[in-house]
Each structure stands twice: as structure tokens, then as C-alpha cells.
XYZ file of C-alpha atoms in Angstrom:
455
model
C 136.735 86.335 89.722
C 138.136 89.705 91.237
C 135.993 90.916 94.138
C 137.356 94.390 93.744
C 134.671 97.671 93.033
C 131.454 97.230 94.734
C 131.013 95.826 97.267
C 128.185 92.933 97.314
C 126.222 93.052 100.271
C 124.677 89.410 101.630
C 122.095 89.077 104.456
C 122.528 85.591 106.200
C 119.766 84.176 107.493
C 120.550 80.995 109.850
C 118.498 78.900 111.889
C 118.736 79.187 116.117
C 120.587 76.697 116.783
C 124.261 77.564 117.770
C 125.561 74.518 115.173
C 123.919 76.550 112.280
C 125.024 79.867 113.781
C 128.802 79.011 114.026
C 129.469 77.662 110.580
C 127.144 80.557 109.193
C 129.536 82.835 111.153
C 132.847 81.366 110.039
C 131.398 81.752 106.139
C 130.276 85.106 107.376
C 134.138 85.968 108.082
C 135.659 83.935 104.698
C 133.437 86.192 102.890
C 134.080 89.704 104.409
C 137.868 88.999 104.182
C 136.814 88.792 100.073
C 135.009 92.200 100.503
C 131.556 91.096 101.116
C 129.609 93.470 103.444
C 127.423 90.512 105.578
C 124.161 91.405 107.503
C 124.164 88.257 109.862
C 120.814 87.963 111.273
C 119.345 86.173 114.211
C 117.399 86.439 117.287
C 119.242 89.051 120.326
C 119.777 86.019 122.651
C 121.933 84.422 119.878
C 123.875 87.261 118.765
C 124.511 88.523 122.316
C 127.259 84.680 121.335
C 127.952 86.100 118.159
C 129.253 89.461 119.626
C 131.612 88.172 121.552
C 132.958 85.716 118.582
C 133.592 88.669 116.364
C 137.436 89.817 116.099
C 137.625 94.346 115.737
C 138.739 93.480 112.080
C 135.109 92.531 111.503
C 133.295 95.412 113.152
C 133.417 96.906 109.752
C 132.084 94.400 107.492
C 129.519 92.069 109.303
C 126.972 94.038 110.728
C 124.844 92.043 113.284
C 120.999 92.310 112.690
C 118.178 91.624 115.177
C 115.710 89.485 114.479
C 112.350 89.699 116.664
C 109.909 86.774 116.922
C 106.887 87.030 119.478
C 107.473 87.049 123.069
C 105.395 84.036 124.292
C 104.187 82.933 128.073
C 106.669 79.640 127.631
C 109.009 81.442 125.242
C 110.040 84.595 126.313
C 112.926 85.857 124.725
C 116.048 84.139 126.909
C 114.430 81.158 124.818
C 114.679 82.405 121.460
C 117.598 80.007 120.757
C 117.586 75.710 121.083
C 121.119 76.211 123.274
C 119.749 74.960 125.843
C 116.235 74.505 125.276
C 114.178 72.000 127.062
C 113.122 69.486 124.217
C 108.867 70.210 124.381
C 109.256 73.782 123.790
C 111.004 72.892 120.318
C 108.179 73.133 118.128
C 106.988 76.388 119.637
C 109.822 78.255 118.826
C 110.146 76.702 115.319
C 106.324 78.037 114.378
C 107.670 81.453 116.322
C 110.455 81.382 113.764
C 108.382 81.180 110.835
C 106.365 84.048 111.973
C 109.403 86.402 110.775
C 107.843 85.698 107.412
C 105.371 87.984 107.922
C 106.931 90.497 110.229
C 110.302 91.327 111.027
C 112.278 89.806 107.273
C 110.451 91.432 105.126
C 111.338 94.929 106.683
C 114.620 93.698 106.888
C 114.726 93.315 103.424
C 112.954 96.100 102.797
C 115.241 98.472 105.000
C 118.864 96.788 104.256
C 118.015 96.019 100.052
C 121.084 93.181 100.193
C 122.266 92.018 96.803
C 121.509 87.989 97.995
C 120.334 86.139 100.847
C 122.103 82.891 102.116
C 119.258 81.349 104.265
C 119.334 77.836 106.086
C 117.649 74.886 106.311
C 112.895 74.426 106.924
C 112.957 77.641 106.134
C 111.385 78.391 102.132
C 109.886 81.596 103.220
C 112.849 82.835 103.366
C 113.558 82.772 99.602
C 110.198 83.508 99.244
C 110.346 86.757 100.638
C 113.513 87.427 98.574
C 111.820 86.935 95.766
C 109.482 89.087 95.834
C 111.901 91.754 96.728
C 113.804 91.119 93.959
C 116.829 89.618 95.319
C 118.077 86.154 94.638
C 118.795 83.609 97.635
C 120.631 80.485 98.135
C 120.322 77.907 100.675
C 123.780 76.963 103.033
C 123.600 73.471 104.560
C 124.876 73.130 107.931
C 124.953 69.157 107.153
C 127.483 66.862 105.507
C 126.358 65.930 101.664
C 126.306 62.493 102.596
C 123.453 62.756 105.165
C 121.559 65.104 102.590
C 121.543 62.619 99.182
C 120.555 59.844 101.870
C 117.291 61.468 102.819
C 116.860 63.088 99.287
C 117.122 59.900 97.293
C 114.936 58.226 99.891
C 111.936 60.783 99.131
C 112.421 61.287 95.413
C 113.566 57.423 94.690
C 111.230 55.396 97.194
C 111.726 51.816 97.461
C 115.488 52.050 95.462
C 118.803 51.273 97.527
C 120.656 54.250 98.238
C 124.043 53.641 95.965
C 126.535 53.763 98.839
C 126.274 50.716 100.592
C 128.499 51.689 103.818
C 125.790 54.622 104.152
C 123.293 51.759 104.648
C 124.685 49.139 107.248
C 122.594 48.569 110.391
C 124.343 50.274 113.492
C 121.523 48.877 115.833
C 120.739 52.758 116.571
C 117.871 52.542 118.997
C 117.959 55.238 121.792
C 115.797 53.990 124.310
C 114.729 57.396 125.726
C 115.063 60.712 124.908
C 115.679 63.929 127.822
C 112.904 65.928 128.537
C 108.859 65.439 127.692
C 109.185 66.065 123.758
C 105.813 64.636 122.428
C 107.059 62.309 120.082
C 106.066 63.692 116.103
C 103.195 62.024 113.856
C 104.246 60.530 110.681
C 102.076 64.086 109.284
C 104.541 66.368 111.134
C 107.698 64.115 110.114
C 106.412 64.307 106.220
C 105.745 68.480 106.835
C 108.945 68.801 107.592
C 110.326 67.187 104.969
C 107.916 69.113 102.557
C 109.637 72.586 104.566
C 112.894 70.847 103.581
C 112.225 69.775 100.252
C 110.979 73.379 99.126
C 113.738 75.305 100.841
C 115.876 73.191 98.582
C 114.134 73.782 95.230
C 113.454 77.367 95.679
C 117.772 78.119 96.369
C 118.958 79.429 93.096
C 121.194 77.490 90.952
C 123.301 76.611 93.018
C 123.829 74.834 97.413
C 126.648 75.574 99.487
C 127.364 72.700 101.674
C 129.747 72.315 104.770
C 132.085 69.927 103.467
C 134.822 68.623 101.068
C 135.795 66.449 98.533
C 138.354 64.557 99.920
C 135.888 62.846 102.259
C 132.259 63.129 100.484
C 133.074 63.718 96.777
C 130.988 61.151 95.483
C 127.975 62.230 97.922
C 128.674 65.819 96.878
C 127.781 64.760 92.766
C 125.290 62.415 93.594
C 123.551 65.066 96.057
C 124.155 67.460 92.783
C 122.300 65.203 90.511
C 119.394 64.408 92.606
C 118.804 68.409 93.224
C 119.488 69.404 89.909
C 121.905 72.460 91.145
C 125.494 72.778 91.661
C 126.464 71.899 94.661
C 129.566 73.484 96.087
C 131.534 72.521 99.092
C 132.965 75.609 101.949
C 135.054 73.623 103.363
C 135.549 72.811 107.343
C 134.589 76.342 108.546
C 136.267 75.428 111.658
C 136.033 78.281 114.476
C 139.155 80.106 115.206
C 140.176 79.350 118.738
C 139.141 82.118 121.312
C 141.163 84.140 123.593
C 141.007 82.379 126.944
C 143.179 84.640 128.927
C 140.153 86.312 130.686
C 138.023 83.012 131.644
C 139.356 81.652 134.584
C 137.632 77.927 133.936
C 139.079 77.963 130.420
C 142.650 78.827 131.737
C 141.907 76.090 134.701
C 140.849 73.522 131.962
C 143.786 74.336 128.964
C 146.074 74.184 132.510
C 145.250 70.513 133.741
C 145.515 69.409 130.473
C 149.063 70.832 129.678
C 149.962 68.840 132.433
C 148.756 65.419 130.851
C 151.109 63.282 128.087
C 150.744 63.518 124.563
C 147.409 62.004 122.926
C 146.361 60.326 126.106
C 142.632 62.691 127.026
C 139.581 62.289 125.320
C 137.264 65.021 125.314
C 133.773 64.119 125.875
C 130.834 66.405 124.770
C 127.558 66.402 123.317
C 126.841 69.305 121.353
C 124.324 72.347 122.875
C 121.027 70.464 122.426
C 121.840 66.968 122.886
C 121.181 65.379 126.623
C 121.542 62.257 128.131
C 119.355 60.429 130.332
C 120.037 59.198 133.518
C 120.391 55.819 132.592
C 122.954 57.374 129.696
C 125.209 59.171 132.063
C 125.816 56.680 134.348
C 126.672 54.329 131.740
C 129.367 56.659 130.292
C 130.726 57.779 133.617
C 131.018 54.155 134.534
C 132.866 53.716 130.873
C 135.331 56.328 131.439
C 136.266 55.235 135.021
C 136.903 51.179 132.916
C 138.702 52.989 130.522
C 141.226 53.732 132.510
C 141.983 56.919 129.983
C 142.048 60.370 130.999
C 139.139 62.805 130.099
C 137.667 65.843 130.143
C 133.509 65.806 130.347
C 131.372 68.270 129.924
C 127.940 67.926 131.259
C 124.922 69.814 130.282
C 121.423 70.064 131.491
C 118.251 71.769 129.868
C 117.764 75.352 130.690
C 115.457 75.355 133.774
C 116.499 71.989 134.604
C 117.915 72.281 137.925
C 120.973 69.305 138.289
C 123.530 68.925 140.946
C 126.320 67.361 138.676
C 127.525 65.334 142.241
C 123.573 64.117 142.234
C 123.528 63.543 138.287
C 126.681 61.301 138.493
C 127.458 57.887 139.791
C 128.418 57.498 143.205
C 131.432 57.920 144.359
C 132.586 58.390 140.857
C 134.288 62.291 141.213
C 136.588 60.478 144.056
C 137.549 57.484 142.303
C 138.708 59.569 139.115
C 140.359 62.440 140.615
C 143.260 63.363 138.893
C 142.481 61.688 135.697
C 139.332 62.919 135.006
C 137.911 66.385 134.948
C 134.056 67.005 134.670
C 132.889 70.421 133.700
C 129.483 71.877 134.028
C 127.406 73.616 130.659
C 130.981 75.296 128.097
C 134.703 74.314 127.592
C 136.704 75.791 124.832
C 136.279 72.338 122.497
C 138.449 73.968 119.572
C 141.395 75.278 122.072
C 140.662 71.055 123.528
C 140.935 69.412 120.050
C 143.733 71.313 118.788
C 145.757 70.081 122.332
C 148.736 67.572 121.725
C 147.418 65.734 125.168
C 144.065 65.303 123.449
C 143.834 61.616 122.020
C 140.402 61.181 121.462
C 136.854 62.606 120.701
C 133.807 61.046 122.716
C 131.286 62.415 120.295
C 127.422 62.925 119.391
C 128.819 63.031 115.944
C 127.523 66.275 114.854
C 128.503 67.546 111.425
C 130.468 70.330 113.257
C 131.867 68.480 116.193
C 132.953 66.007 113.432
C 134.297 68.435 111.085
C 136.696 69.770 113.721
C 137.987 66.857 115.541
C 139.210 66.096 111.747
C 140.729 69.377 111.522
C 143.159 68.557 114.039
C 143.968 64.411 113.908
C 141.515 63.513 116.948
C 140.278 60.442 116.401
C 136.427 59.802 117.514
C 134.441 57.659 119.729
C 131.384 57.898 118.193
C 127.711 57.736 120.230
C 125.544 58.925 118.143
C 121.693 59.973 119.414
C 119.116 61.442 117.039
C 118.980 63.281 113.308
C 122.074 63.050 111.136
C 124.339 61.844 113.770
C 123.747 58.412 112.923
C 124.480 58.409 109.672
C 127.827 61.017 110.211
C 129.139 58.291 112.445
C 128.849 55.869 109.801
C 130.777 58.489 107.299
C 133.274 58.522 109.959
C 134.232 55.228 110.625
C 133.343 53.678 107.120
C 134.419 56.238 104.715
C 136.909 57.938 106.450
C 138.236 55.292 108.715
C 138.911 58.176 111.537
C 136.464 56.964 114.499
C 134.703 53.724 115.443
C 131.245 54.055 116.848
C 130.322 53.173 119.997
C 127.070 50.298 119.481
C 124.349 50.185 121.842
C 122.115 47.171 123.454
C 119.369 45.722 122.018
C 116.859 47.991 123.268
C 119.189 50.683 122.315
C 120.929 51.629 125.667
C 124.298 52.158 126.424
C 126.625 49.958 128.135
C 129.917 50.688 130.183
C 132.405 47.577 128.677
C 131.684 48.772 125.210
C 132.348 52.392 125.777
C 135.194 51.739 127.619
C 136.829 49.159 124.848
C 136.028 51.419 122.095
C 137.534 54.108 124.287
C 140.816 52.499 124.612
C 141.266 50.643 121.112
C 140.915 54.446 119.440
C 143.061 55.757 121.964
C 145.672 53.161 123.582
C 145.899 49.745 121.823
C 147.569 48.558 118.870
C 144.357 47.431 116.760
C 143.129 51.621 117.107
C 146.512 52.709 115.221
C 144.862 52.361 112.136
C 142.395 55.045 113.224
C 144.424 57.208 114.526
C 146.731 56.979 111.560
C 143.630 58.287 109.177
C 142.618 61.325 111.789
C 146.035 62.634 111.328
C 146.382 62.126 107.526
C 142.857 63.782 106.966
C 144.341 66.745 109.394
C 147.245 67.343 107.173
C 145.111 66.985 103.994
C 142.676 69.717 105.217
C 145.685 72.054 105.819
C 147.164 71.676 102.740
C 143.706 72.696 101.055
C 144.164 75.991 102.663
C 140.733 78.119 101.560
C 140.242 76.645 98.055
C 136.430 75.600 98.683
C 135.597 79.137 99.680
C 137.832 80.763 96.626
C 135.917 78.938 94.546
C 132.122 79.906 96.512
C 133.161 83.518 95.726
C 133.721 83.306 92.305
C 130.268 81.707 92.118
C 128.348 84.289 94.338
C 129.843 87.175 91.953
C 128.849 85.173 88.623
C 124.982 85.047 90.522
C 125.089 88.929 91.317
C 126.327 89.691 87.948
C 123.817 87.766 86.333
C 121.059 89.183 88.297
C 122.338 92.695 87.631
């Protein structure tokens, strides 16, 4: 369909966490480049990121809108995001979140009158709300479609196997510990969360969108279709462009030591913005790179508030005994201007959807250490479906261990027995560029069919 005439207007609606925010933002861009006009709402801590992610040619058709939650004594408003967040301050700002039912989103609404919402995952007062405004809404996945028909068939098909065998095989994913004081949740929260989960699903109009694409989770896509009883369409990667790096001196620094390194021969280790490892967990890996014998890049993150000497956090001795080959960088590095780097070889990944998504997009094969939600079950997409990372496995009570990081480390990046891997990462890289923007072609010509139905 032609996008031409009015102009639909959308309000997107995703959760605070920066993976949720970035792919939201990237669909937020596809769409205004079709003539959407986007309202992209969050919380002022997260768009204060967004801001600076948004190119002058979008200044006229995403307009960023504030959303206000309740200022608490542990959450004031620098914590109105998870980047960052220490882990026992999560479900605060989750029931904080859901008090914009009630306050700020139905103004919103009220004030803006978009033509749809596109809200995110836990959160079915959003469509709620939207509904009684009279506007339709659809739900956007952040996650892969494999990791979504897993848990779906599991909670409307108990006690069946879930169809795709390779989905299923035991990883020995244990994590002994996890950073910070999080009380661990009752089986009562677990099961109200998948209720929040289950209902933002069913109350998205006809139709999902889901980050992904056919080529690797086609047959998850239909089967996700047929357990939700909607259409389920793909967006594609949504993979970042990379950012201008010519005013940030550590970025320049960083994109400068590794222009100096050979072809494919640095992996890039990082965790994501709410993933942190324990003690025990970084001095495994550090010792693992220095086996390895492979030159990295790590970047190492600590909970806001938490106050960490990287020297005291690490091994040792360890800066020393890698200098030159190894370069450790506190809290941000520019992972898409990394990954897209001839010298980068390899991924040491938490195996979130994004991280995995864009480590595809440009042939970098991934070590895989998975350590809580989806991740898991990504890695096992990865290496069993798409054959473009081997995951690293853990002890028996679920730690990690140097010689196995280090020898997955150099069979994905060095040896012979790894070419296989990195022969898939770069075949998957030049199928994704041939697709060009098909996914999202095809996303517009449904949102228009919904508004034009509705009107």
C-alpha cells in the first residue's frame, strides 16, 4: 500500500530497558521514512539516550514524549530506566511503570489522539487504555519468535514436547549466583507475570510485530502464529545505525587500537546494560581471555551506585600481563562501530536478542555465555539453528571456567574445526543485506490496512 495523503500518527510505547528502547527506535525511524508521524514515549532519563540517537532528518517526524512515573525515596528519577539498575530495585520500578495506567498515558492519549499504539511487552494496560480511547494497539516484541512459541506452547500445551527438538537440548544452564541482592521471585510472582504477558498478547489486535526474520526463525515465526491466533509479522534486524564518534575521545581511542589489529583476530566482549557478573564470573573470563591467547576488547560494567575499581574487580596482575592485546573499558563502547570492524573476529556474548541480531548483521561469529531470561534459549538458536556461535557450557553447579572459555574462544575464532562457524556468520551477513527492508515494507502495508479498517 501507498503511504501517501495523511499522515498516520503512532504513539510507541516501550518498556525501560535500553534493549526495548533501541529496536523500538530503529522501527520508530523505518516508519517515519514511510511518512508515519511517531510519538516515542518513555521516561526523561531514557530519552535524554534517545536524543542524542536521533539524526536532524528526524526532528520532524518522531516527536519524543515524556513519560512521568512517581518519584520514589529508592527511585528517584536518575532510576527511571534498568541501564544500570541495581537488580532489588527491579520490581519497584516495574509497579512504578504500571502506575502510568492511571496517570500520565491516558492524558497522553487524551492530548496527542494517535491513530494506533505499538506498546511492548507486561504491559496490557496499555491496550487497555487504547481501547477505551478508541484507538487500536498492537504489541512489538523485542524477542526472537523462537524464545516466544517456547514459553507460549509451554503455558497453553502443558506437559506436550515443544516441536523443535534443538530448542529443547540441555545446555547445563545453572548460574550459580546472580549480582546484586534481587530477592529471588515466588512461583505466584513468576505465574503473574506470565498472566501480564499472556494478556498483553491477546489484547494486540490482529496482528504481532516481532524482531526477526525468516531466514533464521521461519518455522518459529508460523508456529508462534498458530499458537496466538494472529499474524505474526517479522521487522527485520533493526540494527542501529553506527554513531558519529568523531567527538568521543574513548570511542576514537577504542575504533584507533583496533585499526591497528589484523583482520578477524579481536573478540568483543560485552554483556548487555543490565547483565553483571559476579566476582567469581569475572575472574573466570579474564583468566579465559589471557589462555586464549586472542585479542579483545572488554567492557566492564557495574550497577549504578556500585562503586568498583576495575584494577580491584580484575585478576591480579592481569592488565600487565595483557597489555597490548587486550583492552578493558569501563561502563559504553560503540558495539555496532566494533562489530562492523574487519579486525573483529568474534562476539563474547550474553546472547541477547539484540546483541545477537547484530553480530549477525555483520559475519561475527559468537561465543555464547548466556545468564538469565531468553538468553539461554537464543544461544541455542544460535549455535543449533543457525550454526553461527557455539556456547560457552558451564560447571556443574553452573559456574564458569577459564579452559572452556578460552577453547571455545579460539575454535570460533583461530582453529580449523571453528571455520564452519565462521563460514555461517558471514553467509547469514550477506543474506540479511540482500533482504534490504522487505520485513518492514511489508509491516507498513499492514499498519495502513489496520488504520483503514478502523476508519
Amino acid at each position: 500500500m501507498d503511504n501517501k495523503g495523511y499522515r498516520m500518527k503512532v504513539l510507541m510505547q516501550p518498556w525501560l530497558a535500553y534493549g526495548h528502547i533501541s529496536p523500538y527506535l530503529e522501527l520508530a525511524k523505518k516508519l517515519s521514512d514511510r511518512n508515519f508521524y511517531i510519538y516515542f514515549c518513555s521516561t526523561p532519563i531514557n530519552l535524554s539516550t534517545v536524543r542524542k540517537k536521533l539524526d536532524h532528518k528526524y526532528l520532524l517526524s518522531i516527536q519524543l514524549v515524556e513519560l512521568h512515573l512517581p518519584s520514589l525515596p529508592d527511585l528517584p528519577p536518575s532510576l527511571h530506566t534498568t541501564n544500570g539498575l541495581p537488580a532489588h530495585l527491579m520490581t519497584t520500578l516495574k509497579t512504578a511503570f504500571d502506575t502510568a495506567a492511571t496517570s500520565d498515558f491516558p492524558k497522553i492519549l487524551t492530548t496527542l489522539t494517535p491513530d494506533l499504539v505499538i506498546y511492548d511487552q507486561n504491559q496490557p494496560w496499555a491496550p487497555a487504555v487504547a481501547s477505551s480511547h478508541n484507538i487500536p494497539a498492537i504489541q512489538f516484541l523485542t524477542f526472537g519468535a523462537a524464545v516466544v512459541s517456547f514459553f507460549l506452547h509451554m503455558f497453553k500445551n502443558p506437559g506436550e514436547v515443544f516441536p523443535y527438538q534443538e530448542m529443547t537440548r540441555s545446555r547445563n544452564f545453572k548460574r550459580s549466583t546472580v549480582h546484586g541482592t534481587a530477592k529471588q521471585p515466588s512461583g505466584d510472582e513468576i505465574m503473574k507475570e506470565v498472566h501480564r504477558f499472556l494478556e498483553s498478547l491477546d489484547r494486540s489486535c490482529d496482528i504481532i510485530l516481532v524482531k526477526s526474520f525468516r531466514e533464521i526463525e521461519g518455522k518459529y515465526i508460523d508456529y508462534f502464529s498458530a499458537l496466538a491466533k494472529k499474524k505474526i509479522l517479522p521487522v527485520g534486524p533493526l540494527v542501529e545505525d553506527p554513531v558519529d564518534i568523531s567527538e568521543d575521545e574513548n570511542s576514537k581511542d577504542i575504533i584507533q587500537w583496533l585499526d591497528k589489529k589484523d583482520k578477524s583476530s579481536t573478540v568483543f566482549v560485552s554483556f548487555g546494560s543490565e547483565c553483571f557478573l559476579t566476582k567469581e564470573e569475572i575472574e573466570e573470563l579474564a583468566l579465559g581471555l589471557e589462555l586464549s591467547q586472542v585479542n579483545f576488547i572488554w567492557v566492564v560494567r557495574f550497577p549504578v551506585g556500585e562503586k568498583v575499581s576495575v584494577d580491584l574487580a580484575l585478576p591480579e596482575g592481569f592488565l600487565d600481563r595483557v597489555k597490548g592485546r587486550g583492552l578493558v573499558v569501563e561502563g559504553w563502547a560503540p558495539q555496532v562501530e566494533i562489530l562492523r570492524h574487519s579486525s573483529t573476529g568474534g562476539f563474547v556474548s550474553h546472547c541477547g536478542w539484540n546483541s545477537a541480531i547484530e553480530s549477525m548483521k555483520f559475519g561475527v561469529p559468537i561465543i555464547g555465555v548466556p545468564m538469565q531470561l531468553d538468553q539461554p534459549l537464543n544461544a541455542r538458536l544460535i549455535e543449533e539453528v543457525a550454526g553461527v556461535g557455539v556456547e560457552v557450557r558451564r560447571d556443574e553447579s553452573g559456574g564458569l571456567q577459564r579452559e572452556e572459555i578460552a577453547q571455545v574462544i579460539r575454535r570460533v575464532v583461530v582453529e580449523k574445526d571453528g571455520e564452519d562457524v565462521r563460514t555461517n556468520a558471514r553467509k547469514f551477513s550477506a543474506s540479511m543485506g540482500l533482504k534490504k527492508e522487505e520485513e518492514i515494507d511489508g509491516v507498513v502495508d499492514e499498519l495502513l490496512r489496520l488504520f483503514r479498517k478502523g476508519k
